[in-house]
Amino acid sequence: MLSLENTSDARGLRLLREWLSPEQRAQFDTEGQFDVIGCDTGKHYRIRYGTSTNVYELDGAGKARTGWCFVPEARLVAGDVMLAQKIALETSEASALAVAHQFPILRL
């Protein structure tokens, strides 16, 4: 569902979708989130739609085990933030996590 709008939100989502693999794009289109693999550890992460507290490290069963919050310094729309998070984890995972704030996953 590609929007023809020219708002900053729409442009950010279009750019994000261009950078996603076909599998990530399908997951994002159906679930509003996509999975990435960290370049340094091979760990799996899930990036959910949003601009903060939206990155989750997954366990072997695909369940969120811990959360990570790291964002660009500039105020950006969600698509741009998510793209920056994807690129950071896939190309410089250790550096991204070194500046990230870890947060617990609440289980009810």
PDB file of N, CA, C and O in Angstrom, residues 22-88:
ATOM      1  N   PRO A  22      12.527  -7.982   0.352  1.00  0.00           N
ATOM      2  CA  PRO A  22      11.144  -8.392   0.072  1.00  0.00           C
ATOM      3  C   PRO A  22      10.461  -9.029   1.282  1.00  0.00           C
ATOM      4  O   PRO A  22       9.278  -8.764   1.535  1.00  0.00           O
ATOM      5  N   GLU A  23      11.195  -9.816   2.057  1.00  0.00           N
ATOM      6  CA  GLU A  23      10.620 -10.454   3.244  1.00  0.00           C
ATOM      7  C   GLU A  23      10.284  -9.417   4.309  1.00  0.00           C
ATOM      8  O   GLU A  23       9.229  -9.466   4.935  1.00  0.00           O
ATOM      9  N   GLN A  24      11.198  -8.482   4.529  1.00  0.00           N
ATOM     10  CA  GLN A  24      10.962  -7.432   5.514  1.00  0.00           C
ATOM     11  C   GLN A  24       9.782  -6.553   5.092  1.00  0.00           C
ATOM     12  O   GLN A  24       8.953  -6.185   5.914  1.00  0.00           O
ATOM     13  N   ARG A  25       9.706  -6.245   3.801  1.00  0.00           N
ATOM     14  CA  ARG A  25       8.618  -5.407   3.302  1.00  0.00           C
ATOM     15  C   ARG A  25       7.271  -6.087   3.496  1.00  0.00           C
ATOM     16  O   ARG A  25       6.296  -5.467   3.939  1.00  0.00           O
ATOM     17  N   ALA A  26       7.205  -7.375   3.196  1.00  0.00           N
ATOM     18  CA  ALA A  26       5.955  -8.120   3.383  1.00  0.00           C
ATOM     19  C   ALA A  26       5.566  -8.136   4.862  1.00  0.00           C
ATOM     20  O   ALA A  26       4.394  -7.945   5.203  1.00  0.00           O
ATOM     21  N   GLN A  27       6.541  -8.361   5.739  1.00  0.00           N
ATOM     22  CA  GLN A  27       6.268  -8.369   7.175  1.00  0.00           C
ATOM     23  C   GLN A  27       5.801  -6.991   7.633  1.00  0.00           C
ATOM     24  O   GLN A  27       4.836  -6.872   8.386  1.00  0.00           O
ATOM     25  N   PHE A  28       6.450  -5.942   7.167  1.00  0.00           N
ATOM     26  CA  PHE A  28       6.073  -4.589   7.550  1.00  0.00           C
ATOM     27  C   PHE A  28       4.669  -4.246   7.053  1.00  0.00           C
ATOM     28  O   PHE A  28       3.871  -3.656   7.771  1.00  0.00           O
ATOM     29  N   ASP A  29       4.367  -4.638   5.824  1.00  0.00           N
ATOM     30  CA  ASP A  29       3.050  -4.330   5.262  1.00  0.00           C
ATOM     31  C   ASP A  29       1.922  -5.040   5.996  1.00  0.00           C
ATOM     32  O   ASP A  29       0.825  -4.491   6.119  1.00  0.00           O
ATOM     33  N   THR A  30       2.179  -6.244   6.506  1.00  0.00           N
ATOM     34  CA  THR A  30       1.118  -6.987   7.195  1.00  0.00           C
ATOM     35  C   THR A  30       1.106  -6.768   8.706  1.00  0.00           C
ATOM     36  O   THR A  30       0.053  -6.809   9.318  1.00  0.00           O
ATOM     37  N   GLU A  31       2.287  -6.520   9.310  1.00  0.00           N
ATOM     38  CA  GLU A  31       2.382  -6.456  10.767  1.00  0.00           C
ATOM     39  C   GLU A  31       2.808  -5.097  11.326  1.00  0.00           C
ATOM     40  O   GLU A  31       2.771  -4.894  12.538  1.00  0.00           O
ATOM     41  N   GLY A  32       3.279  -4.183  10.469  1.00  0.00           N
ATOM     42  CA  GLY A  32       3.761  -2.904  10.962  1.00  0.00           C
ATOM     43  C   GLY A  32       5.097  -3.004  11.677  1.00  0.00           C
ATOM     44  O   GLY A  32       5.452  -2.135  12.474  1.00  0.00           O
ATOM     45  N   GLN A  33       5.844  -4.057  11.391  1.00  0.00           N
ATOM     46  CA  GLN A  33       7.145  -4.295  12.000  1.00  0.00           C
ATOM     47  C   GLN A  33       7.929  -5.203  11.073  1.00  0.00           C
ATOM     48  O   GLN A  33       7.364  -5.813  10.169  1.00  0.00           O
ATOM     49  N   PHE A  34       9.254  -5.284  11.292  1.00  0.00           N
ATOM     50  CA  PHE A  34      10.079  -6.176  10.487  1.00  0.00           C
ATOM     51  C   PHE A  34      11.276  -6.620  11.312  1.00  0.00           C
ATOM     52  O   PHE A  34      11.678  -5.957  12.269  1.00  0.00           O
ATOM     53  N   ASP A  35      11.837  -7.750  10.939  1.00  0.00           N
ATOM     54  CA  ASP A  35      12.966  -8.337  11.658  1.00  0.00           C
ATOM     55  C   ASP A  35      14.268  -8.064  10.915  1.00  0.00           C
ATOM     56  O   ASP A  35      14.297  -8.024   9.676  1.00  0.00           O
ATOM     57  N   VAL A  36      15.326  -7.876  11.681  1.00  0.00           N
ATOM     58  CA  VAL A  36      16.668  -7.710  11.135  1.00  0.00           C
ATOM     59  C   VAL A  36      17.618  -8.607  11.914  1.00  0.00           C
ATOM     60  O   VAL A  36      17.328  -9.018  13.042  1.00  0.00           O
ATOM     61  N   ILE A  37      18.765  -8.884  11.323  1.00  0.00           N
ATOM     62  CA  ILE A  37      19.803  -9.687  11.974  1.00  0.00           C
ATOM     63  C   ILE A  37      21.006  -8.791  12.208  1.00  0.00           C
ATOM     64  O   ILE A  37      21.499  -8.133  11.277  1.00  0.00           O
ATOM     65  N   GLY A  38      21.487  -8.755  13.446  1.00  0.00           N
ATOM     66  CA  GLY A  38      22.644  -7.941  13.794  1.00  0.00           C
ATOM     67  C   GLY A  38      23.893  -8.457  13.108  1.00  0.00           C
ATOM     68  O   GLY A  38      24.141  -9.665  13.062  1.00  0.00           O
ATOM     69  N   CYS A  39      24.689  -7.529  12.585  1.00  0.00           N
ATOM     70  CA  CYS A  39      25.876  -7.910  11.810  1.00  0.00           C
ATOM     71  C   CYS A  39      26.991  -8.483  12.672  1.00  0.00           C
ATOM     72  O   CYS A  39      27.798  -9.276  12.176  1.00  0.00           O
ATOM     73  N   ASP A  40      27.059  -8.125  13.936  1.00  0.00           N
ATOM     74  CA  ASP A  40      28.166  -8.566  14.787  1.00  0.00           C
ATOM     75  C   ASP A  40      27.877  -9.873  15.524  1.00  0.00           C
ATOM     76  O   ASP A  40      28.764 -10.715  15.658  1.00  0.00           O
ATOM     77  N   THR A  41      26.660 -10.043  15.994  1.00  0.00           N
ATOM     78  CA  THR A  41      26.330 -11.200  16.833  1.00  0.00           C
ATOM     79  C   THR A  41      25.413 -12.210  16.151  1.00  0.00           C
ATOM     80  O   THR A  41      25.284 -13.327  16.631  1.00  0.00           O
ATOM     81  N   GLY A  42      24.751 -11.789  15.073  1.00  0.00           N
ATOM     82  CA  GLY A  42      23.767 -12.664  14.444  1.00  0.00           C
ATOM     83  C   GLY A  42      22.454 -12.724  15.210  1.00  0.00           C
ATOM     84  O   GLY A  42      21.572 -13.510  14.873  1.00  0.00           O
ATOM     85  N   LYS A  43      22.317 -11.884  16.242  1.00  0.00           N
ATOM     86  CA  LYS A  43      21.063 -11.856  17.000  1.00  0.00           C
ATOM     87  C   LYS A  43      19.950 -11.301  16.124  1.00  0.00           C
ATOM     88  O   LYS A  43      20.190 -10.510  15.209  1.00  0.00           O
ATOM     89  N   HIS A  44      18.736 -11.716  16.456  1.00  0.00           N
ATOM     90  CA  HIS A  44      17.563 -11.256  15.725  1.00  0.00           C
ATOM     91  C   HIS A  44      16.897 -10.133  16.505  1.00  0.00           C
ATOM     92  O   HIS A  44      16.743 -10.213  17.722  1.00  0.00           O
ATOM     93  N   TYR A  45      16.498  -9.099  15.773  1.00  0.00           N
ATOM     94  CA  TYR A  45      15.826  -7.946  16.344  1.00  0.00           C
ATOM     95  C   TYR A  45      14.535  -7.690  15.575  1.00  0.00           C
ATOM     96  O   TYR A  45      14.441  -7.996  14.388  1.00  0.00           O
ATOM     97  N   ARG A  46      13.574  -7.108  16.238  1.00  0.00           N
ATOM     98  CA  ARG A  46      12.325  -6.703  15.601  1.00  0.00           C
ATOM     99  C   ARG A  46      12.192  -5.194  15.774  1.00  0.00           C
ATOM    100  O   ARG A  46      12.295  -4.677  16.890  1.00  0.00           O
ATOM    101  N   ILE A  47      12.002  -4.508  14.666  1.00  0.00           N
ATOM    102  CA  ILE A  47      11.790  -3.065  14.687  1.00  0.00           C
ATOM    103  C   ILE A  47      10.313  -2.824  14.420  1.00  0.00           C
ATOM    104  O   ILE A  47       9.798  -3.171  13.358  1.00  0.00           O
ATOM    105  N   ARG A  48       9.641  -2.255  15.411  1.00  0.00           N
ATOM    106  CA  ARG A  48       8.217  -1.958  15.282  1.00  0.00           C
ATOM    107  C   ARG A  48       8.046  -0.515  14.825  1.00  0.00           C
ATOM    108  O   ARG A  48       8.922   0.317  15.030  1.00  0.00           O
ATOM    109  N   TYR A  49       6.899  -0.238  14.222  1.00  0.00           N
ATOM    110  CA  TYR A  49       6.607   1.116  13.778  1.00  0.00           C
ATOM    111  C   TYR A  49       6.702   2.071  14.968  1.00  0.00           C
ATOM    112  O   TYR A  49       6.110   1.829  16.016  1.00  0.00           O
ATOM    113  N   GLY A  50       7.483   3.132  14.820  1.00  0.00           N
ATOM    114  CA  GLY A  50       7.610   4.115  15.879  1.00  0.00           C
ATOM    115  C   GLY A  50       8.926   4.851  15.797  1.00  0.00           C
ATOM    116  O   GLY A  50       9.749   4.604  14.909  1.00  0.00           O
ATOM    117  N   THR A  51       9.132   5.741  16.752  1.00  0.00           N
ATOM    118  CA  THR A  51      10.346   6.562  16.761  1.00  0.00           C
ATOM    119  C   THR A  51      11.225   6.345  17.985  1.00  0.00           C
ATOM    120  O   THR A  51      12.330   6.881  18.048  1.00  0.00           O
ATOM    121  N   SER A  52      10.756   5.590  18.965  1.00  0.00           N
ATOM    122  CA  SER A  52      11.590   5.275  20.129  1.00  0.00           C
ATOM    123  C   SER A  52      11.007   4.060  20.847  1.00  0.00           C
ATOM    124  O   SER A  52       9.845   3.714  20.639  1.00  0.00           O
ATOM    125  N   THR A  53      11.817   3.445  21.673  1.00  0.00           N
ATOM    126  CA  THR A  53      11.459   2.207  22.390  1.00  0.00           C
ATOM    127  C   THR A  53      10.719   1.234  21.470  1.00  0.00           C
ATOM    128  O   THR A  53       9.722   0.642  21.844  1.00  0.00           O
ATOM    129  N   ASN A  54      11.262   1.044  20.272  1.00  0.00           N
ATOM    130  CA  ASN A  54      10.601   0.216  19.262  1.00  0.00           C
ATOM    131  C   ASN A  54      11.496  -0.881  18.687  1.00  0.00           C
ATOM    132  O   ASN A  54      11.141  -1.507  17.702  1.00  0.00           O
ATOM    133  N   VAL A  55      12.652  -1.123  19.313  1.00  0.00           N
ATOM    134  CA  VAL A  55      13.560  -2.179  18.855  1.00  0.00           C
ATOM    135  C   VAL A  55      13.605  -3.258  19.933  1.00  0.00           C
ATOM    136  O   VAL A  55      13.855  -2.958  21.107  1.00  0.00           O
ATOM    137  N   TYR A  56      13.359  -4.500  19.520  1.00  0.00           N
ATOM    138  CA  TYR A  56      13.293  -5.612  20.462  1.00  0.00           C
ATOM    139  C   TYR A  56      14.247  -6.713  20.030  1.00  0.00           C
ATOM    140  O   TYR A  56      14.228  -7.144  18.879  1.00  0.00           O
ATOM    141  N   GLU A  57      15.066  -7.154  20.970  1.00  0.00           N
ATOM    142  CA  GLU A  57      15.924  -8.315  20.731  1.00  0.00           C
ATOM    143  C   GLU A  57      15.076  -9.557  20.970  1.00  0.00           C
ATOM    144  O   GLU A  57      14.364  -9.659  21.971  1.00  0.00           O
ATOM    145  N   LEU A  58      15.141 -10.504  20.034  1.00  0.00           N
ATOM    146  CA  LEU A  58      14.306 -11.687  20.105  1.00  0.00           C
ATOM    147  C   LEU A  58      15.088 -12.888  20.618  1.00  0.00           C
ATOM    148  O   LEU A  58      16.287 -13.015  20.369  1.00  0.00           O
ATOM    149  N   ASP A  59      14.385 -13.781  21.309  1.00  0.00           N
ATOM    150  CA  ASP A  59      15.013 -15.036  21.732  1.00  0.00           C
ATOM    151  C   ASP A  59      14.878 -16.057  20.602  1.00  0.00           C
ATOM    152  O   ASP A  59      14.366 -15.742  19.522  1.00  0.00           O
ATOM    153  N   GLY A  60      15.323 -17.274  20.837  1.00  0.00           N
ATOM    154  CA  GLY A  60      15.298 -18.321  19.825  1.00  0.00           C
ATOM    155  C   GLY A  60      13.907 -18.698  19.351  1.00  0.00           C
ATOM    156  O   GLY A  60      13.738 -19.219  18.251  1.00  0.00           O
ATOM    157  N   ALA A  61      12.893 -18.400  20.164  1.00  0.00           N
ATOM    158  CA  ALA A  61      11.508 -18.707  19.794  1.00  0.00           C
ATOM    159  C   ALA A  61      10.821 -17.519  19.118  1.00  0.00           C
ATOM    160  O   ALA A  61       9.638 -17.584  18.810  1.00  0.00           O
ATOM    161  N   GLY A  62      11.567 -16.423  18.903  1.00  0.00           N
ATOM    162  CA  GLY A  62      10.993 -15.253  18.254  1.00  0.00           C
ATOM    163  C   GLY A  62      10.221 -14.341  19.181  1.00  0.00           C
ATOM    164  O   GLY A  62       9.505 -13.450  18.741  1.00  0.00           O
ATOM    165  N   LYS A  63      10.392 -14.544  20.489  1.00  0.00           N
ATOM    166  CA  LYS A  63       9.727 -13.696  21.487  1.00  0.00           C
ATOM    167  C   LYS A  63      10.686 -12.584  21.919  1.00  0.00           C
ATOM    168  O   LYS A  63      11.900 -12.808  22.030  1.00  0.00           O
ATOM    169  N   ALA A  64      10.135 -11.406  22.187  1.00  0.00           N
ATOM    170  CA  ALA A  64      10.951 -10.292  22.654  1.00  0.00           C
ATOM    171  C   ALA A  64      11.569 -10.646  24.000  1.00  0.00           C
ATOM    172  O   ALA A  64      10.888 -11.091  24.909  1.00  0.00           O
ATOM    173  N   ARG A  65      12.886 -10.488  24.097  1.00  0.00           N
ATOM    174  CA  ARG A  65      13.563 -10.793  25.353  1.00  0.00           C
ATOM    175  C   ARG A  65      14.032  -9.541  26.055  1.00  0.00           C
ATOM    176  O   ARG A  65      14.106  -9.481  27.260  1.00  0.00           O
ATOM    177  N   THR A  66      14.373  -8.485  25.302  1.00  0.00           N
ATOM    178  CA  THR A  66      14.746  -7.195  25.874  1.00  0.00           C
ATOM    179  C   THR A  66      14.502  -6.120  24.826  1.00  0.00           C
ATOM    180  O   THR A  66      14.448  -6.403  23.638  1.00  0.00           O
ATOM    181  N   GLY A  67      14.357  -4.906  25.288  1.00  0.00           N
ATOM    182  CA  GLY A  67      14.142  -3.794  24.370  1.00  0.00           C
ATOM    183  C   GLY A  67      15.352  -2.887  24.320  1.00  0.00           C
ATOM    184  O   GLY A  67      16.115  -2.803  25.282  1.00  0.00           O
ATOM    185  N   TRP A  68      15.526  -2.230  23.178  1.00  0.00           N
ATOM    186  CA  TRP A  68      16.622  -1.291  22.978  1.00  0.00           C
ATOM    187  C   TRP A  68      16.068   0.004  22.415  1.00  0.00           C
ATOM    188  O   TRP A  68      15.242  -0.012  21.502  1.00  0.00           O
ATOM    189  N   CYS A  69      16.513   1.116  22.959  1.00  0.00           N
ATOM    190  CA  CYS A  69      16.089   2.421  22.476  1.00  0.00           C
ATOM    191  C   CYS A  69      17.316   3.177  21.985  1.00  0.00           C
ATOM    192  O   CYS A  69      18.205   3.499  22.767  1.00  0.00           O
ATOM    193  N   PHE A  70      17.372   3.418  20.683  1.00  0.00           N
ATOM    194  CA  PHE A  70      18.400   4.276  20.100  1.00  0.00           C
ATOM    195  C   PHE A  70      17.796   4.949  18.876  1.00  0.00           C
ATOM    196  O   PHE A  70      17.086   4.332  18.103  1.00  0.00           O
ATOM    197  N   VAL A  71      18.037   6.238  18.787  1.00  0.00           N
ATOM    198  CA  VAL A  71      17.441   7.042  17.718  1.00  0.00           C
ATOM    199  C   VAL A  71      18.462   8.047  17.210  1.00  0.00           C
ATOM    200  O   VAL A  71      19.399   8.403  17.924  1.00  0.00           O
ATOM    201  N   PRO A  72      18.284   8.528  15.988  1.00  0.00           N
ATOM    202  CA  PRO A  72      19.158   9.602  15.488  1.00  0.00           C
ATOM    203  C   PRO A  72      18.995  10.852  16.349  1.00  0.00           C
ATOM    204  O   PRO A  72      17.966  11.040  17.011  1.00  0.00           O
ATOM    205  N   GLU A  73      19.985  11.709  16.338  1.00  0.00           N
ATOM    206  CA  GLU A  73      19.925  12.931  17.137  1.00  0.00           C
ATOM    207  C   GLU A  73      18.864  13.894  16.623  1.00  0.00           C
ATOM    208  O   GLU A  73      18.247  14.605  17.397  1.00  0.00           O
ATOM    209  N   ALA A  74      18.664  13.951  15.330  1.00  0.00           N
ATOM    210  CA  ALA A  74      17.671  14.862  14.748  1.00  0.00           C
ATOM    211  C   ALA A  74      16.270  14.291  14.936  1.00  0.00           C
ATOM    212  O   ALA A  74      16.082  13.081  15.059  1.00  0.00           O
ATOM    213  N   ARG A  75      15.302  15.178  14.963  1.00  0.00           N
ATOM    214  CA  ARG A  75      13.904  14.745  15.059  1.00  0.00           C
ATOM    215  C   ARG A  75      13.450  14.329  13.659  1.00  0.00           C
ATOM    216  O   ARG A  75      13.420  15.148  12.737  1.00  0.00           O
ATOM    217  N   LEU A  76      13.131  13.048  13.509  1.00  0.00           N
ATOM    218  CA  LEU A  76      12.758  12.497  12.207  1.00  0.00           C
ATOM    219  C   LEU A  76      11.420  11.782  12.290  1.00  0.00           C
ATOM    220  O   LEU A  76      10.983  11.389  13.373  1.00  0.00           O
ATOM    221  N   VAL A  77      10.804  11.572  11.146  1.00  0.00           N
ATOM    222  CA  VAL A  77       9.553  10.811  11.095  1.00  0.00           C
ATOM    223  C   VAL A  77       9.867   9.329  11.298  1.00  0.00           C
ATOM    224  O   VAL A  77      11.009   8.883  11.158  1.00  0.00           O
ATOM    225  N   ALA A  78       8.837   8.559  11.623  1.00  0.00           N
ATOM    226  CA  ALA A  78       9.011   7.144  11.976  1.00  0.00           C
ATOM    227  C   ALA A  78       9.759   6.353  10.902  1.00  0.00           C
ATOM    228  O   ALA A  78      10.670   5.583  11.218  1.00  0.00           O
ATOM    229  N   GLY A  79       9.404   6.509   9.648  1.00  0.00           N
ATOM    230  CA  GLY A  79      10.070   5.740   8.585  1.00  0.00           C
ATOM    231  C   GLY A  79      11.568   5.987   8.552  1.00  0.00           C
ATOM    232  O   GLY A  79      12.361   5.057   8.375  1.00  0.00           O
ATOM    233  N   ASP A  80      11.968   7.247   8.728  1.00  0.00           N
ATOM    234  CA  ASP A  80      13.399   7.581   8.716  1.00  0.00           C
ATOM    235  C   ASP A  80      14.115   7.012   9.938  1.00  0.00           C
ATOM    236  O   ASP A  80      15.241   6.519   9.836  1.00  0.00           O
ATOM    237  N   VAL A  81      13.482   7.082  11.101  1.00  0.00           N
ATOM    238  CA  VAL A  81      14.079   6.526  12.317  1.00  0.00           C
ATOM    239  C   VAL A  81      14.247   5.017  12.167  1.00  0.00           C
ATOM    240  O   VAL A  81      15.308   4.458  12.459  1.00  0.00           O
ATOM    241  N   MET A  82      13.212   4.339  11.698  1.00  0.00           N
ATOM    242  CA  MET A  82      13.265   2.887  11.540  1.00  0.00           C
ATOM    243  C   MET A  82      14.333   2.474  10.527  1.00  0.00           C
ATOM    244  O   MET A  82      15.027   1.473  10.725  1.00  0.00           O
ATOM    245  N   LEU A  83      14.492   3.244   9.456  1.00  0.00           N
ATOM    246  CA  LEU A  83      15.536   2.954   8.477  1.00  0.00           C
ATOM    247  C   LEU A  83      16.912   3.109   9.110  1.00  0.00           C
ATOM    248  O   LEU A  83      17.797   2.272   8.924  1.00  0.00           O
ATOM    249  N   ALA A  84      17.099   4.170   9.896  1.00  0.00           N
ATOM    250  CA  ALA A  84      18.383   4.365  10.574  1.00  0.00           C
ATOM    251  C   ALA A  84      18.665   3.212  11.534  1.00  0.00           C
ATOM    252  O   ALA A  84      19.797   2.715  11.622  1.00  0.00           O
ATOM    253  N   GLN A  85      17.643   2.746  12.251  1.00  0.00           N
ATOM    254  CA  GLN A  85      17.815   1.621  13.177  1.00  0.00           C
ATOM    255  C   GLN A  85      18.178   0.345  12.414  1.00  0.00           C
ATOM    256  O   GLN A  85      19.066  -0.403  12.825  1.00  0.00           O
ATOM    257  N   LYS A  86      17.506   0.098  11.306  1.00  0.00           N
ATOM    258  CA  LYS A  86      17.790  -1.088  10.480  1.00  0.00           C
ATOM    259  C   LYS A  86      19.245  -1.063  10.002  1.00  0.00           C
ATOM    260  O   LYS A  86      19.982  -2.031  10.171  1.00  0.00           O
ATOM    261  N   ILE A  87      19.652   0.062   9.426  1.00  0.00           N
ATOM    262  CA  ILE A  87      21.013   0.175   8.897  1.00  0.00           C
ATOM    263  C   ILE A  87      22.032   0.029  10.023  1.00  0.00           C
ATOM    264  O   ILE A  87      23.048  -0.650   9.870  1.00  0.00           O
ATOM    265  N   ALA A  88      21.765   0.640  11.168  1.00  0.00           N
ATOM    266  CA  ALA A  88      22.696   0.554  12.295  1.00  0.00           C
ATOM    267  C   ALA A  88      22.886  -0.889  12.748  1.00  0.00           C
ATOM    268  O   ALA A  88      24.019  -1.338  12.960  1.00  0.00           O
TER     269      ALA A  88
END
